[in-house]
Amino acid sequence: MKEKIRVASGQGFWGDLQSIPLEQVSKGEIDYLMMDFLAEVTMSIMQKQKKRDPNAGYAKDLIQILSDIFPYAVEKNIKIITNGGGVNPKACVDDIIKCAHKHGIRGVKIGVVTGDDILDSIEELQKEGARFDNMETGQSIESIKSKLLSANVYFGAVPIVEALKKGAQIIITGRTTDTSLTYAPMIYEFDWKWNDWDKLAAGVVAGHILECGGQASGGNFLGNWKSIPDLAHIGFPIAEAYPNGEFIITKHDGTGGLVSIETVSEQLLYEIGDPTNYITPECISDFTSIKLENAGKDKVRVFGIKGSPATDFYKVSMAYSDGYSAAGTLTYSWPDALEKAKKADEIIRTRLSDLKLNFDEIRTEFLGVNSCHGPLAPIQNEINEVVLRIAVRGHSYNDIEAFGKELAPLILTGPPSVTGFAGGRPKPAEVVAYWPALIPKKLVEPKVKILET
Amino acid sequence: MKIKLIDIAHGRSGDKGDAANIGIIAYDDKGYEIIKKYLTAERVKRHFEGICFGKVERYELPNLRALNFILHNTLGGGGTVSLKHDAQGKTLAAALLRMELDF
């Protein structure tokens, strides 16, 4: 058994810094590179892409990234684990194999995890006992069933560990949890048992710290943000894990950013609910048990973590089509900037009402004044400029489109000293709403297949 | 005695459906004692009047000297449906740090 392993974060979302994976594999020693590409609505975007092109529906960025890092990863035997397979892991792997061949790389095993996509078997699963009620509102799925765009089960570390045991060096999954990409290697390398709750929970906590990339190493840091060095060359976090469940969060020497108790603490609190009840497929983690200790420059020791048995359910992430929206902006300058923007808002609302357009919501915000903090933001008397932002949402495409035609004319027909309409008319975009649900674990099973380059 | 929250704590916020989560972390033990005692769910709910239209839940994480708040019905329908410029509540931790605690 290895004494320790180093798992590095390579991507925090689909669209993150493309240079990071290469830096993680080349600027220091690591054993695993994990890359998270999937957010709640990403799957529905990928389903749409797949509908248009049967070879699309995964994170295409991944191919360029792998092309960059293949030589290092193969030479240093670094294993790569990512959920960038999206809704089409098979097409993703086909493209990876082509990319590997371009680099003359043959004989590398790739594990593919599928079985999470249940969009075409909802009815069948309902007959077998799944309810798919909305976890947050308790509503029945029947009202939105015909409008579903995607439905994916969040698998955990089980299929990833299986692929590692079968010798995979690259593992491509669909909708596995972000955290599992980090703790699956720990389970595999340290031979943790599936009832080692405290150790599994520690792995989950490491995963939570790594899954948002630079957010743990000085990015989006609300403490003394000015003190964070060299964000232009930010180093992404690395978890140096030990068999007993303790780990150290660090980053490569010579990179920018900062790993401190404060930067790690902020990430630990990011998007959590009840901290004693952080649910993942393999265990429940108690975030109140986490202890942090300074372990040197850019090193934070994380220990003391407690876990408990998992639930009998997987979470299911569903997305459905829920109408259209559009948003547009106009910029007004001094004098009377805010007054002008408010008058323009009044004019456009009158016109929308005259046209008898139907919207579920019209929202006006004044960027530079109160769009972030609403009534908490004190209003200054003399502001230099303000961006008026008007957004509408509704179920009639035509009405949303008609709104888009009302904004630009204000430049010639409304209050003066107005600019900032270079982008053209706001176009209706489909609103994709999120439907979180549960499914009994016994009804679905992940599938693992091993291919070779 | 008046203390500006921004002088004793930092934090991070994000979305959980139509709810926002705001984690507030005290810089030291003394700061944690203050926020633990005075930064109540009711105080936070009052602070976010006109922004948070649901209940506020509060959780304590003493090891991290932190409190986690869940503000329900706050993001205009949630991340993808919301028409808000800050649809994911990313700036709400800073909004909470505007608070002045009076005790």
XYZ file of C-alpha atoms in Angstrom:
556
model
C 0.000 0.000 0.000
C 1.208 3.508 -0.772
C 2.112 5.734 2.210
C 0.319 8.672 0.653
C -1.209 9.783 -2.626
C -1.505 13.217 -4.164
C -4.797 13.996 -5.918
C -4.785 17.243 -7.892
C -7.704 19.387 -9.003
C -7.584 20.148 -12.742
C -10.940 21.828 -13.518
C -13.613 23.309 -11.269
C -16.295 23.622 -13.950
C -16.834 23.350 -17.718
C -15.073 26.498 -18.911
C -12.339 26.695 -16.272
C -8.688 27.637 -16.959
C -7.390 25.360 -19.725
C -3.762 25.706 -18.648
C -4.218 24.136 -15.209
C -4.209 20.375 -16.009
C -0.832 20.655 -17.758
C 0.580 22.615 -14.796
C -0.731 20.054 -12.328
C 0.951 17.121 -14.121
C 4.200 18.932 -14.940
C 5.064 21.345 -12.107
C 5.381 18.767 -9.342
C 4.552 15.235 -8.301
C 0.958 14.038 -8.370
C -0.629 10.578 -8.609
C -4.138 11.495 -9.733
C -5.702 14.366 -11.664
C -9.427 14.904 -11.108
C -11.467 17.182 -13.344
C -15.041 18.235 -12.603
C -16.982 19.480 -15.619
C -20.600 19.103 -14.563
C -22.966 21.566 -12.924
C -26.678 21.064 -12.367
C -27.823 22.272 -15.776
C -24.806 21.145 -17.765
C -26.430 17.783 -18.523
C -29.401 19.418 -20.268
C -27.103 21.548 -22.432
C -25.226 18.382 -23.369
C -28.468 16.497 -24.145
C -29.375 19.268 -26.601
C -25.962 19.020 -28.246
C -26.304 15.250 -28.522
C -29.730 15.606 -30.172
C -28.170 17.747 -32.894
C -25.034 15.604 -33.253
C -24.868 11.991 -31.966
C -21.111 12.398 -31.408
C -21.547 15.456 -29.145
C -22.830 15.770 -25.569
C -19.622 15.698 -23.575
C -17.020 18.293 -22.500
C -15.094 18.795 -25.752
C -12.477 20.839 -23.838
C -11.344 17.529 -22.427
C -9.811 16.406 -25.730
C -7.541 19.465 -25.953
C -6.624 19.112 -22.283
C -5.750 15.434 -22.714
C -3.790 16.238 -25.852
C -1.712 18.665 -23.722
C -1.082 16.281 -20.847
C -0.903 12.830 -22.473
C 2.912 12.648 -22.703
C 3.373 13.578 -18.997
C 0.492 11.469 -17.745
C 1.680 8.341 -19.527
C 5.353 8.826 -18.633
C 4.662 9.524 -14.955
C 1.782 7.043 -14.718
C -0.634 9.720 -13.489
C -4.232 8.529 -13.462
C -6.931 10.861 -14.761
C -10.508 10.789 -13.454
C -13.211 13.055 -14.853
C -16.968 13.330 -15.239
C -16.443 15.178 -18.543
C -18.131 12.280 -20.378
C -21.385 14.148 -19.741
C -24.332 12.476 -21.468
C -22.131 10.766 -24.039
C -19.140 9.070 -22.364
C -18.862 6.619 -25.275
C -18.331 9.341 -27.889
C -15.937 11.044 -25.474
C -13.820 7.899 -25.202
C -13.823 7.383 -28.984
C -12.363 10.871 -29.381
C -9.844 10.263 -26.584
C -8.624 7.096 -28.297
C -8.192 9.007 -31.579
C -6.290 11.715 -29.684
C -4.047 9.114 -27.991
C -3.225 7.530 -31.341
C -2.180 10.953 -32.688
C 0.391 11.031 -29.891
C 1.442 7.450 -30.660
C 0.060 6.305 -27.326
C -1.215 2.745 -27.368
C -2.088 0.192 -24.730
C -3.472 2.680 -22.159
C -6.632 1.386 -20.504
C -9.649 3.674 -20.327
C -12.529 2.988 -17.955
C -15.982 4.191 -19.003
C -18.735 4.594 -16.420
C -22.311 4.727 -17.734
C -25.794 3.823 -16.523
C -26.519 7.221 -14.963
C -28.648 8.459 -17.871
C -32.247 7.408 -17.115
C -34.079 9.904 -19.354
C -35.531 7.133 -21.525
C -36.576 4.855 -18.669
C -38.486 7.184 -16.312
C -41.851 5.418 -16.820
C -40.294 2.004 -16.342
C -38.529 3.088 -13.144
C -41.781 4.586 -11.852
C -43.463 1.212 -12.333
C -40.656 -0.340 -10.301
C -41.310 2.061 -7.434
C -39.347 5.282 -8.071
C -41.435 8.405 -7.367
C -39.150 11.247 -8.475
C -41.027 13.810 -6.347
C -39.193 17.145 -6.210
C -36.872 16.933 -3.172
C -37.266 20.611 -2.371
C -40.964 21.230 -2.979
C -42.454 17.730 -2.668
C -44.319 18.216 -5.975
C -45.156 15.197 -8.151
C -43.141 14.769 -11.337
C -46.255 14.255 -13.487
C -46.694 17.974 -14.294
C -43.226 18.249 -15.855
C -42.616 14.713 -17.099
C -43.364 15.552 -20.733
C -40.957 18.508 -20.614
C -37.910 16.649 -19.273
C -34.634 17.447 -21.049
C -32.279 15.310 -18.959
C -32.336 12.890 -16.006
C -29.137 11.577 -14.482
C -28.379 9.553 -11.379
C -25.486 10.780 -9.261
C -23.267 7.722 -8.881
C -20.387 7.801 -6.410
C -17.000 6.150 -6.083
C -18.108 2.513 -6.538
C -17.825 2.349 -10.351
C -14.630 4.462 -10.377
C -12.959 2.119 -7.879
C -14.053 -0.836 -10.025
C -12.436 0.756 -13.098
C -9.223 1.418 -11.136
C -9.148 -2.209 -9.999
C -9.426 -3.265 -13.639
C -6.309 -1.269 -14.449
C -7.790 1.876 -16.018
C -5.437 4.845 -16.222
C -8.067 7.210 -17.553
C -11.629 7.089 -16.238
C -14.441 8.876 -18.026
C -17.816 9.039 -16.319
C -21.219 10.541 -16.869
C -22.974 12.076 -13.851
C -20.866 10.930 -10.936
C -20.686 13.219 -7.906
C -17.958 15.849 -8.019
C -16.495 14.603 -4.740
C -16.214 10.944 -5.829
C -13.588 11.889 -8.429
C -11.277 12.712 -5.508
C -12.054 10.023 -2.929
C -12.322 7.007 -5.259
C -8.488 6.921 -5.608
C -8.128 6.955 -1.797
C -10.504 3.999 -1.394
C -8.620 2.114 -4.096
C -5.065 2.900 -3.002
C -5.587 2.550 0.761
C -7.973 -0.378 0.501
C -10.611 1.431 2.594
C -13.709 -0.641 3.286
C -17.171 0.503 2.258
C -18.072 0.796 5.956
C -14.994 2.805 7.003
C -17.395 5.731 7.457
C -14.901 8.167 8.964
C -12.339 7.572 6.226
C -14.925 7.751 3.442
C -16.223 11.009 4.927
C -12.665 12.381 5.017
C -12.333 11.560 1.330
C -15.610 13.350 0.634
C -14.371 16.461 2.458
C -11.163 16.394 0.387
C -13.380 16.130 -2.699
C -15.500 19.103 -1.609
C -12.344 21.199 -1.205
C -10.967 20.197 -4.646
C -14.142 20.214 -6.734
C -14.252 23.972 -7.300
C -10.623 24.294 -8.362
C -9.095 27.678 -7.549
C -11.845 28.550 -5.054
C -9.828 26.667 -2.404
C -6.483 28.274 -3.250
C -7.227 31.989 -3.138
C -9.789 32.513 -5.891
C -13.070 34.242 -4.956
C -11.629 34.791 -1.470
C -13.644 37.299 0.562
C -11.195 37.588 3.477
C -8.185 39.802 2.883
C -8.410 39.272 -0.883
C -5.780 41.893 -1.643
C -3.215 39.762 0.177
C -3.533 36.811 -2.244
C -0.386 36.747 -4.414
C -0.211 36.332 -8.181
C -3.769 35.267 -9.050
C -2.786 35.423 -12.733
C -0.808 32.231 -12.126
C -3.047 30.636 -9.510
C -2.129 27.082 -8.545
C -5.085 24.710 -8.095
C -5.407 22.704 -4.873
C -3.847 19.292 -4.311
C -4.944 16.841 -1.597
C -2.074 14.814 -0.170
C -3.979 11.954 1.416
C -2.881 9.370 3.989
C -4.301 5.895 4.719
C -5.740 6.986 8.102
C -8.042 9.517 6.460
C -6.019 12.630 7.220
C -4.938 14.843 4.362
C -3.064 18.022 3.598
C -4.335 20.607 1.140
C -1.497 22.245 -0.755
C -0.503 23.424 -4.254
C 2.606 23.248 -6.419
C 5.593 25.453 -5.493
C 6.044 28.438 -7.764
C 2.341 28.908 -8.498
C 0.244 31.881 -7.409
C -2.718 32.002 -5.065
C -2.742 30.904 -1.431
C -3.672 27.824 0.564
C -4.491 28.886 4.124
C -6.943 27.941 6.858
C -9.040 30.893 5.706
C -9.114 30.026 1.988
C -9.909 26.375 2.768
C -12.600 27.349 5.305
C -14.431 29.471 2.750
C -14.525 26.574 0.298
C -15.704 24.155 3.020
C -18.759 26.344 3.572
C -19.528 26.755 -0.136
C -22.991 25.531 -1.137
C -23.544 23.323 1.889
C -26.810 22.831 3.749
C -26.975 21.172 7.187
C -23.245 20.655 7.856
C -23.856 17.535 9.983
C -25.665 15.844 7.117
C -23.620 16.147 3.886
C -25.016 13.268 1.834
C -23.058 11.411 -0.850
C -23.736 7.964 -2.348
C -21.249 6.152 -0.067
C -21.633 7.906 3.309
C -22.858 10.938 5.232
C -20.153 13.380 6.291
C -20.247 15.622 9.341
C -18.634 18.937 8.365
C -18.786 20.135 11.998
C -16.150 17.505 12.860
C -13.565 18.936 10.446
C -10.413 20.286 12.061
C -7.894 22.477 10.250
C -4.293 23.174 11.202
C -1.587 25.253 9.575
C 1.096 22.831 8.325
C 3.514 25.302 6.716
C 3.528 27.580 3.702
C 0.507 26.784 1.491
C -0.224 23.666 3.546
C -3.327 23.027 5.633
C -3.780 19.770 7.530
C -7.366 18.479 7.596
C -8.301 15.834 10.178
C -10.800 14.597 12.767
C -13.574 13.961 10.240
C -16.542 11.786 11.204
C -18.849 9.912 8.883
C -21.918 7.686 9.107
C -23.740 5.158 6.879
C -25.154 6.201 3.531
C -28.851 6.374 2.693
C -30.705 3.869 0.456
C -31.126 6.452 -2.307
C -29.153 8.068 -5.079
C -29.872 11.673 -5.954
C -31.217 12.256 -9.456
C -30.574 15.484 -11.300
C -33.334 16.306 -13.762
C -33.836 19.334 -15.967
C -36.961 20.395 -17.828
C -37.992 23.081 -20.239
C -39.884 25.904 -18.508
C -40.555 28.697 -21.014
C -38.275 31.470 -22.225
C -36.443 34.490 -20.943
C -34.513 37.448 -22.309
C -32.470 40.227 -20.747
C -31.094 43.475 -22.132
C -29.108 46.451 -20.890
C -28.721 50.183 -21.598
C -26.158 52.502 -20.014
C -27.059 56.040 -18.803
C -24.481 58.668 -17.816
C -24.403 61.718 -15.551
C -26.284 63.967 -15.046
C -29.284 62.297 -13.389
C -28.074 58.848 -14.447
C -30.304 56.850 -12.103
C -33.330 59.074 -12.717
C -32.952 58.521 -16.479
C -32.646 54.780 -16.079
C -35.768 54.723 -13.900
C -37.682 56.775 -16.478
C -36.574 54.425 -19.265
C -37.797 51.461 -17.204
C -41.145 53.197 -16.719
C -41.454 53.862 -20.473
C -40.671 50.304 -21.485
C -43.057 48.842 -18.907
C -45.840 51.100 -20.208
C -45.169 49.952 -23.774
C -45.045 46.275 -22.785
C -48.374 46.723 -21.055
C -49.880 48.551 -24.105
C -48.788 45.648 -26.303
C -50.612 43.256 -23.929
C -47.633 40.929 -23.720
C -47.769 38.134 -21.161
C -44.850 37.562 -18.822
C -44.469 35.536 -15.632
C -42.014 38.137 -14.370
C -40.410 41.419 -15.391
C -37.343 42.347 -13.376
C -35.486 45.656 -13.428
C -32.070 46.137 -11.858
C -29.646 49.054 -11.821
C -26.104 47.753 -12.205
C -23.693 50.011 -10.365
C -26.381 50.875 -7.842
C -28.162 47.918 -6.274
C -28.228 44.819 -8.507
C -26.142 42.783 -6.051
C -27.306 43.967 -2.644
C -30.793 45.325 -3.378
C -32.256 47.361 -0.519
C -29.031 46.897 1.511
C -27.085 49.112 -0.894
C -27.090 52.815 0.091
C -27.928 55.012 -2.913
C -25.428 57.780 -3.678
C -26.744 61.172 -4.783
C -24.502 61.822 -7.759
C -23.582 58.668 -9.596
C -21.476 58.851 -12.761
C -23.301 56.190 -14.720
C -25.655 53.268 -14.334
C -26.517 50.199 -16.386
C -30.258 49.571 -16.658
C -30.926 45.839 -16.925
C -34.407 44.592 -17.736
C -35.198 40.874 -17.883
C -38.447 39.077 -18.683
C -39.574 35.480 -18.382
C -42.698 33.765 -19.700
C -44.147 30.873 -21.670
C -44.835 32.635 -24.980
C -41.792 32.731 -27.251
C -43.378 35.495 -29.320
C -43.979 37.738 -26.313
C -40.397 37.336 -25.109
C -39.188 38.111 -28.631
C -41.430 41.196 -28.764
C -39.791 42.499 -25.565
C -36.439 42.336 -27.353
C -37.711 44.770 -29.971
C -38.761 47.375 -27.392
C -35.382 48.015 -25.758
C -33.205 49.474 -28.547
C -35.701 52.149 -29.652
C -35.255 53.810 -26.245
C -31.899 55.092 -27.498
C -33.683 57.503 -29.862
C -37.000 57.835 -28.062
C -36.155 57.872 -24.341
C -34.042 59.811 -21.840
C -30.688 61.227 -23.079
C -26.974 60.327 -22.754
C -27.623 56.645 -23.307
C -25.271 54.114 -24.840
C -24.222 50.491 -24.671
C -26.479 48.711 -27.088
C -23.889 47.081 -29.320
C -25.026 43.525 -28.715
C -28.264 43.783 -30.708
C -31.766 42.761 -29.628
C -32.035 40.457 -26.614
C -33.072 37.038 -27.947
C -35.349 34.566 -26.178
C -33.440 31.756 -24.476
C -35.071 28.550 -23.290
C -35.437 28.444 -19.511
C -34.117 25.150 -18.185
C -35.423 24.450 -14.714
C -33.906 22.023 -12.260
C -35.781 19.127 -10.656
C -33.857 17.335 -7.895
C -35.239 13.917 -6.944
C -34.292 10.581 -5.376
C -34.214 7.009 -6.645
C -33.855 3.804 -4.591
C -30.312 2.496 -5.122
C -31.551 -0.996 -5.943
C -33.271 0.240 -9.124
C -30.151 1.406 -10.961
C -26.655 0.084 -11.392
C -23.565 1.773 -12.823
C -21.867 0.006 -15.723
C -18.096 -0.101 -16.101
C -16.389 -0.955 -19.365
C -12.647 -1.055 -20.035
C -11.317 -0.028 -23.452
C -7.753 0.336 -24.671
C -6.021 2.977 -26.775
C -20.915 48.462 21.594
C -21.014 48.433 17.822
C -19.010 46.076 15.632
C -18.960 45.883 11.863
C -19.281 42.246 10.823
C -16.752 42.788 8.018
C -14.099 43.650 10.637
C -14.403 40.317 12.471
C -15.463 37.808 9.785
C -15.298 36.736 6.160
C -17.361 34.238 4.196
C -18.665 32.769 0.962
C -22.105 32.335 -0.556
C -23.740 30.281 -3.281
C -26.997 28.704 -4.379
C -28.979 25.662 -3.381
C -32.017 25.807 -5.654
C -34.021 28.908 -4.746
C -32.197 29.110 -1.413
C -28.895 30.879 -0.871
C -26.237 29.538 1.477
C -24.030 32.020 3.286
C -21.075 30.762 5.302
C -19.655 33.308 7.756
C -16.237 32.637 9.326
C -14.841 34.583 12.275
C -11.168 35.540 12.119
C -10.556 34.495 15.756
C -12.183 32.841 18.787
C -13.392 36.141 20.217
C -15.066 36.948 16.908
C -16.720 33.546 16.876
C -18.166 34.114 20.354
C -19.666 37.380 19.095
C -21.230 35.971 15.929
C -22.396 32.841 17.759
C -24.234 34.988 20.280
C -25.495 37.889 18.190
C -25.650 36.775 14.551
C -28.935 34.929 14.998
C -31.208 33.571 12.262
C -33.738 36.297 13.162
C -31.081 39.041 12.854
C -30.058 37.718 9.423
C -33.682 37.435 8.279
C -34.253 41.079 9.285
C -31.052 42.182 7.500
C -32.214 40.593 4.242
C -35.707 42.089 4.296
C -36.769 42.619 0.681
C -34.268 39.998 -0.518
C -35.064 36.844 1.481
C -38.757 35.918 1.370
C -38.526 32.585 3.205
C -37.207 31.284 6.483
C -33.575 31.493 7.545
C -31.887 28.413 9.009
C -28.653 28.652 11.002
C -26.021 25.978 11.700
C -22.929 26.229 13.913
C -19.486 24.888 12.928
C -17.381 25.740 16.006
C -14.257 23.915 14.756
C -14.176 26.266 11.770
C -15.370 29.253 13.858
C -18.172 29.464 11.340
C -21.928 29.757 10.962
C -23.840 28.537 7.925
C -27.090 30.235 6.961
C -29.670 28.907 4.512
C -31.928 31.678 3.187
C -35.004 30.145 1.586
C -36.964 31.774 -1.255
C -34.194 34.262 -2.004
C -32.895 33.799 -5.549
C -35.959 34.588 -7.665
C -36.725 30.964 -8.493
C -33.250 29.488 -8.481
C -30.067 29.480 -10.517
C -31.404 28.887 -14.022
C -34.925 30.282 -13.757
C -34.000 33.465 -11.901
C -33.925 36.791 -13.748
C -31.575 38.250 -11.147
C -28.185 39.531 -12.227
C -26.766 37.633 -9.237
C -28.918 34.553 -9.798
C -26.668 32.316 -7.736
C -26.330 34.577 -4.713
C -22.581 34.857 -5.146
C -22.487 38.380 -3.673
C -24.759 37.720 -0.679
C -21.913 36.872 1.731
C -20.585 40.382 1.121
C -24.120 41.730 1.598
C -24.287 40.082 5.020
C -20.901 41.557 5.966
C -22.502 45.023 5.629
C -24.230 44.323 8.928
C -23.349 46.240 12.073
C -23.849 44.254 15.266
C -25.108 46.323 18.180
C -24.729 44.821 21.648
